[in-house]
């Protein structure tokens, strides 16, 4: 089906006929058949990199090219064995890089599937939520504010529907939509009876019949330009680039010195000199570093997804660990999100409502006696209002009752059903709810009238009401005394942590079939329903964790100030001196005043999504790294402005999810804290991995230099250096990056995003002292062996084995950069232990296989040689553990 047809100029009935569908939608079986015919509703993706191409990419870095050049030279001068060894080592390194990159690609691909958008359709006459990729021509899609539209569709029903079509037309103002027939030559931007894939609903609701999917949509025509998105380097990758440049300069200096010595002192052949210089480069620069870091981030993101936190943007992993301020929604995030009406008030009569959750079982009691609905006219109208001025659906699945739609509206529907009110009135007019209006109105035929039901915030409904209905049905003018009594009830309920919804009614003649905002005046006030959303039990420990982690938390809610304060106190969020502010008070503050007091504010009540942007900007000006939650379409600017925008996976709109860096699959505040912990863990493991690689590689680079100064022979051959690099920089380093997070990880202060990767103490302890001690130890060991008259091949073998054993020990010791090794259980990282044992066994095997001995120019090793190696191992053990102890002491002085 193509969007080339003039769907906008056809009557709806003709569209249905051409697409062989109806207002009740397709059957599930027909939708499945059409999916096979038309394919999945998605744009052509950029061609994925094939595994073969990924493998070839491993040979494109300059160092590998140099090694391959050296291999060719070796073959030309007849050094076949050297050439074979080099090519085997290069292939092994390429395979390792390929595996890591392939693994990262698969992890990111799985993430894309987990965060794929959804669409609401009608199938078999029932509203269903499906993956947007499964939408087919002929489907009836249901649209509401915040939805990202999944396909091109001809509208068949609208209620104040407005759509943002900037992605297609460049028009910034939302477009009002309707269902009428248009001229054939109507331009795309003026096709008001159509909606298009990729655009977003910003107001109202509607239904449409899908006419085009995938590449046949209007968006499909510009898909190529939309796909040309360059992935920016993360701050960590930029810091690693800088680190690489420093290492490159160091490598060039050392390689130049050693090469000159090799040429004039050691009298090396040209081919050996080239191999030697290239091997030094490989030893100095961990060329697979960017791939492994990106892979670690991607795999960490996959771990987060398993824990219900879907990270959509890779840099968010780094930023999460640095978060200093979380601005969290209350409803559904800090609370369960299962609203229940527990009380109601009709003029001077308080009603208790029993039953919890969404199961429509319970009673309405007044003075512990059942309420007779037929004798309480105001309550009957209130319940009719609650049932009909309502877009939620109650669904029973496997004996569990859930709500499709707004949870508050679901609770109100349950409230009505508990009282036996289930009369569905035809809806002939509507003014939808919005955060600005704070109310919703619907028009229905009822008895001899057309009745307008209005519900919303108590202060808004009361302001629009001129009369109040008593239980008897009599009406009284609302005077100041009645107004105060209503607000006192409202405040009393709010102090109990209840959310209040007020109800009003207005009667019109039966010929009145359209309502506008100006009709929402002179209302008859009916009463108040009070709902509760209990705090999630897991939020308490999560908030305590935030305190220990140095992360401040603020609650942001559209609820009444008193309700918000009650819930905040229940959660233990408010301390003495903390400030609570409303949206009205916030608007009166200048940006400068808000910036000065924003850190003291713990609760923002009665705020609109637009206020969130000001809050984010004020916190960022105070140098905070801000995580902001949101679910509505109007939350998108704040989510984009925050360092980590977090959208709700269950209640969040598609627009909010697209703007966010992370999506919570369970809408749970505790999941944010868990994600921050995992973010810190990932970043800390990258640092451990880097320190391990650099400390060992610096020693590999400096040992030949020190040997040169002492007039010693070459301590390692080129092939030996390549082997050391392969067996220690590969699997052990990757296994180290899988180390579980340390218990006190969330008790440390957040890391500043632009701070160096390593602290000054870590540089001195791990990147200066440790490699220096290792270099001196290895050089003196080599000198001692040469001075004793031991043949060069045997001396190199001892040095070669000692270097590998020391690096394997380093991998184990650097499982923590703070804690002593005896505090860390070996079973915490079984992968590392297995890899270290395997690497040790492989090394022993290499030392006893004649062909390998010849290839690596090594000899057998004796027990005496292992004893000499143990001296170096002991020195490194003491050096690393002493460095950890000094760092712990210095940090306690710095952070008492």
XYZ file of C-alpha atoms in Angstrom, residues 98-395:
298
model
C 36.722 -9.096 16.368
C 35.087 -11.089 19.181
C 34.835 -8.045 21.444
C 33.441 -5.794 18.684
C 30.993 -8.450 17.470
C 29.815 -8.994 21.050
C 29.289 -5.242 21.489
C 27.287 -5.051 18.225
C 25.009 -7.879 19.356
C 24.485 -6.268 22.768
C 23.497 -2.950 21.145
C 21.220 -4.757 18.680
C 19.410 -6.486 21.558
C 18.999 -3.089 23.206
C 17.359 -1.618 20.121
C 14.796 -4.424 20.185
C 14.094 -3.873 23.882
C 13.494 -0.149 23.409
C 11.419 -0.383 20.210
C 8.344 1.918 20.207
C 4.771 0.659 20.473
C 1.451 1.529 18.893
C -2.153 1.206 20.067
C -4.402 -0.504 17.511
C -7.862 -2.057 17.329
C -7.742 -5.768 16.479
C -10.831 -8.002 16.585
C -12.708 -4.971 17.942
C -10.456 -4.753 21.008
C -7.823 -2.123 21.786
C -4.360 -3.693 21.861
C -0.807 -2.412 22.273
C 1.604 -3.890 19.706
C 5.118 -3.187 18.514
C 4.993 -0.355 15.967
C 6.844 -2.668 13.573
C 3.776 -4.941 13.464
C 1.346 -2.228 12.301
C -0.036 -3.013 8.821
C -2.186 -1.196 6.226
C -5.839 -1.457 7.249
C -5.080 -1.352 10.989
C -7.078 1.139 13.046
C -4.615 3.088 15.197
C -5.712 4.862 18.385
C -3.962 8.171 19.050
C -3.605 10.198 22.250
C -1.416 13.052 23.525
C 2.244 12.056 23.688
C 2.089 9.256 21.098
C 4.617 9.026 18.313
C 2.586 8.067 15.240
C 3.635 4.684 13.866
C 2.402 4.904 10.254
C 0.657 7.146 7.730
C -3.103 7.068 8.385
C -6.359 8.615 7.173
C -8.203 10.023 10.198
C -11.679 8.644 10.919
C -12.309 10.236 14.324
C -10.802 13.246 16.151
C -11.316 15.092 19.427
C -9.279 18.327 19.543
C -6.417 16.456 17.860
C -3.207 18.420 17.275
C -0.052 16.957 15.776
C 3.534 18.213 15.641
C 4.640 17.658 12.027
C 7.896 19.618 12.180
C 9.915 16.531 11.203
C 8.108 16.487 7.836
C 7.043 20.043 7.088
C 9.336 22.214 9.239
C 6.206 23.890 10.650
C 6.860 24.481 14.364
C 3.211 25.057 15.375
C 1.070 21.931 15.966
C -1.493 21.219 13.224
C -5.195 20.902 14.061
C -6.627 17.692 12.608
C -10.126 16.763 11.409
C -11.796 14.037 9.336
C -13.275 15.950 6.370
C -12.519 15.374 2.669
C -9.833 17.573 1.030
C -8.996 18.544 -2.532
C -6.774 16.146 -4.496
C -4.007 18.749 -4.933
C -3.857 19.685 -1.223
C -0.157 20.071 -0.230
C 1.271 17.654 2.335
C 1.516 20.334 5.051
C -2.215 21.099 4.661
C -3.535 17.522 4.713
C -5.363 17.980 7.971
C -7.260 14.682 7.676
C -4.043 12.657 7.599
C -1.377 11.814 10.177
C 2.105 10.688 9.249
C 4.692 8.271 10.626
C 7.305 9.869 12.872
C 5.131 12.857 13.835
C 3.817 13.282 17.375
C 0.418 13.902 18.952
C 0.653 16.898 21.274
C -3.005 17.346 22.211
C -6.352 15.566 22.095
C -6.995 12.139 20.651
C -8.258 10.377 17.564
C -8.396 7.263 15.417
C -7.101 6.595 11.930
C -6.950 3.822 9.371
C -3.378 2.984 8.344
C -2.758 3.574 4.637
C 1.034 3.203 4.417
C 3.799 1.590 6.457
C 7.587 1.325 6.390
C 9.314 2.784 3.344
C 5.955 3.656 1.748
C 5.292 6.365 4.344
C 6.094 10.031 3.803
C 8.886 9.618 6.336
C 10.260 6.725 4.288
C 10.892 9.136 1.415
C 13.341 11.113 3.515
C 14.735 8.113 5.381
C 18.219 8.382 3.879
C 18.759 11.905 5.170
C 17.389 10.937 8.589
C 19.775 7.985 8.847
C 22.889 10.089 8.324
C 23.471 10.484 12.034
C 27.047 10.565 13.205
C 27.834 8.984 16.541
C 29.781 11.434 18.662
C 32.640 10.266 20.828
C 31.857 9.981 24.506
C 33.818 12.080 27.049
C 35.607 8.891 28.105
C 36.639 8.118 24.516
C 37.972 11.672 24.139
C 40.025 11.250 27.324
C 41.311 7.921 26.007
C 42.310 9.582 22.731
C 44.362 12.087 24.725
C 45.892 9.241 26.724
C 46.762 7.458 23.489
C 48.557 10.533 22.171
C 50.638 10.756 25.358
C 51.517 7.063 25.052
C 52.355 7.501 21.371
C 54.792 10.329 22.149
C 56.363 8.229 24.915
C 56.588 5.234 22.565
C 58.241 7.272 19.804
C 60.852 8.672 22.226
C 61.679 5.271 23.754
C 61.550 3.432 20.406
C 63.891 5.995 18.857
C 66.433 5.659 21.675
C 66.235 1.858 21.746
C 66.381 1.625 17.943
C 69.524 3.771 17.834
C 71.102 1.564 20.484
C 69.965 -1.497 18.555
C 71.519 -0.213 15.379
C 74.869 0.991 16.764
C 75.353 -1.045 19.965
C 73.460 -4.305 19.522
C 74.256 -4.304 15.752
C 70.734 -5.515 14.893
C 69.741 -6.342 11.313
C 67.279 -3.986 9.634
C 64.442 -6.516 9.710
C 65.031 -7.228 13.406
C 65.182 -3.514 14.104
C 61.846 -2.915 12.369
C 60.252 -5.836 14.217
C 61.673 -4.568 17.469
C 60.389 -1.004 16.994
C 56.931 -2.262 15.972
C 56.825 -4.643 18.937
C 57.638 -1.755 21.274
C 54.758 0.174 19.725
C 52.415 -2.766 20.329
C 53.670 -3.032 23.913
C 53.179 0.677 24.561
C 49.834 1.353 22.893
C 46.821 -0.860 23.728
C 45.425 -0.538 20.211
C 42.220 -2.469 20.992
C 41.424 -0.095 23.862
C 38.603 1.951 22.212
C 36.898 -1.245 21.024
C 37.089 -2.893 24.442
C 35.914 0.258 26.262
C 32.967 0.693 23.904
C 32.232 -3.012 24.236
C 32.340 -2.761 28.042
C 29.885 0.127 27.925
C 27.577 -1.712 25.519
C 27.610 -4.929 27.529
C 27.082 -2.902 30.714
C 24.091 -1.289 29.039
C 22.761 -4.760 28.271
C 23.118 -5.631 31.969
C 21.142 -2.489 32.821
C 18.396 -3.534 30.429
C 18.076 -6.828 32.299
C 17.591 -4.762 35.453
C 14.742 -2.774 33.843
C 16.851 0.273 32.877
C 17.071 0.569 29.092
C 19.886 2.965 28.148
C 19.244 4.461 24.711
C 22.379 6.600 24.490
C 25.771 5.088 25.310
C 27.308 8.232 26.921
C 24.575 8.030 29.575
C 26.422 5.063 31.108
C 29.355 7.330 31.950
C 27.133 10.188 33.090
C 24.996 7.966 35.345
C 27.956 7.236 37.590
C 28.522 10.980 38.029
C 24.911 11.871 38.899
C 24.664 14.258 41.859
C 20.962 15.188 41.695
C 17.884 13.107 40.846
C 14.653 14.968 40.104
C 12.008 12.263 40.286
C 8.310 12.169 39.559
C 6.246 10.954 42.499
C 3.339 8.996 41.044
C 4.302 5.533 39.855
C 8.005 6.190 40.385
C 8.290 6.752 44.115
C 4.825 5.318 44.672
C 3.190 2.140 43.369
C 1.162 3.867 40.683
C -1.950 1.924 41.720
C -4.418 4.633 42.638
C -7.388 3.703 44.831
C -10.297 5.890 45.915
C -10.455 5.545 49.699
C -12.709 8.475 50.614
C -15.327 10.721 49.072
C -17.058 13.867 50.259
C -20.533 15.095 49.370
C -21.571 18.316 51.122
C -21.027 17.637 54.858
C -21.006 13.842 54.338
C -17.765 11.834 54.359
C -17.860 8.436 52.676
C -15.372 5.618 53.225
C -14.554 3.348 50.254
C -13.289 -0.179 50.950
C -11.207 -2.450 48.705
C -7.747 -1.849 47.223
C -6.159 -1.951 43.804
C -8.102 -2.163 40.558
C -10.385 -5.066 41.410
C -13.922 -3.595 41.389
C -14.860 -5.138 44.734
C -15.667 -2.981 47.758
C -18.298 -0.916 49.527
C -19.217 2.717 50.099
C -19.842 3.378 53.803
C -21.105 6.425 55.708
C -20.794 6.149 59.488
C -19.909 2.479 58.858
C -23.285 1.906 57.163
C -23.713 1.170 53.408
C -24.675 4.230 51.373
C -27.956 4.080 49.438
C -26.954 5.546 46.060
C -30.536 6.038 44.867
C -31.184 8.373 47.827
C -28.005 10.400 47.298
C -28.465 12.400 44.087
C -25.164 14.261 44.321
C -23.218 11.019 44.852
C -25.060 9.300 41.986
C -24.134 12.125 39.595
C -20.558 12.139 40.914
C -20.255 8.400 40.224
C -21.796 8.773 36.737
C -19.273 11.539 36.163
C -16.396 9.318 37.382
C -17.496 6.434 35.120
C -18.215 8.373 31.907
C -15.851 11.345 32.023
C -13.142 8.742 31.767
C -10.902 7.253 29.050
C -9.442 4.354 31.047
C -10.292 0.701 30.499
C -10.328 -1.984 33.195
C -8.865 -5.278 32.010
